[in-house]
Amino acid sequence: MSATSSLRTVEIRSYRLRPGTRDAFHRLITTTAAPMLRRWQTDVVRHGPSPHDGSSYLLIRAYADLEARQREQDAFYGGAEWREGPRQAVLDMIEEYLSVVLEMDAAVVDTLRQE
């Protein structure tokens, strides 16, 4: 990468959802959780069902760096809007999740961005 490249810290979160909940989970993320994350200034790059099976879902978020990721997630997940809002409904549909964090050039992040 060139010295002028702009690296972003990218989190790819993969969810395995409880059977039969993916459509409801997608509606909840699309109408409530993703807009809420954006209000909290989180760069939601992409979210949606994974095409390889009927229970997987992904969420990709980008941050300035690792410290910003921690700070932003602590603020969001610790906030009343999340805790008193969709938190329990979201958690009730998740069997497990895994997060992978990596650095990525901002141009690559933009290619992943959902239209």
PDB file of C-alpha atoms in Angstrom, residues 4-5 7 16 24-25 29 31 36 42 44-45 49 56 64-65 67 69 77 84 92 94-95 100:
ATOM      1  CA  THR A   4      -1.056   7.948   1.132  1.00  0.00           C
ATOM      2  CA  SER A   5      -3.478   5.053   1.612  1.00  0.00           C
ATOM      3  CA  LEU A   7      -6.537   2.427   6.460  1.00  0.00           C
ATOM      4  CA  ARG A  16     -25.793 -17.758  13.337  1.00  0.00           C
ATOM      5  CA  ALA A  24     -37.449 -10.958  11.273  1.00  0.00           C
ATOM      6  CA  PHE A  25     -33.818 -10.299  12.235  1.00  0.00           C
ATOM      7  CA  ILE A  29     -31.636  -4.618  11.717  1.00  0.00           C
ATOM      8  CA  THR A  31     -35.530  -0.673  10.281  1.00  0.00           C
ATOM      9  CA  MET A  36     -29.626   3.557  15.359  1.00  0.00           C
ATOM     10  CA  THR A  42     -21.073   4.187  13.343  1.00  0.00           C
ATOM     11  CA  VAL A  44     -22.354   0.571   8.848  1.00  0.00           C
ATOM     12  CA  VAL A  45     -20.777  -0.665   5.628  1.00  0.00           C
ATOM     13  CA  PRO A  49     -28.443 -12.396   5.008  1.00  0.00           C
ATOM     14  CA  SER A  56     -26.421 -16.804   8.689  1.00  0.00           C
ATOM     15  CA  ALA A  64     -10.953   4.998  12.261  1.00  0.00           C
ATOM     16  CA  ASP A  65      -8.844   2.602  14.369  1.00  0.00           C
ATOM     17  CA  GLU A  67      -9.455   2.583  19.855  1.00  0.00           C
ATOM     18  CA  ARG A  69     -13.992   0.815  17.599  1.00  0.00           C
ATOM     19  CA  TYR A  77     -23.978  -0.875  23.608  1.00  0.00           C
ATOM     20  CA  GLU A  84     -34.024  -0.197  26.412  1.00  0.00           C
ATOM     21  CA  ASP A  92     -33.268 -13.445  21.327  1.00  0.00           C
ATOM     22  CA  ILE A  94     -28.948 -14.960  17.861  1.00  0.00           C
ATOM     23  CA  GLU A  95     -27.534 -18.400  18.622  1.00  0.00           C
ATOM     24  CA  VAL A 100     -13.192 -10.642  12.893  1.00  0.00           C
TER      25      VAL A 100
END
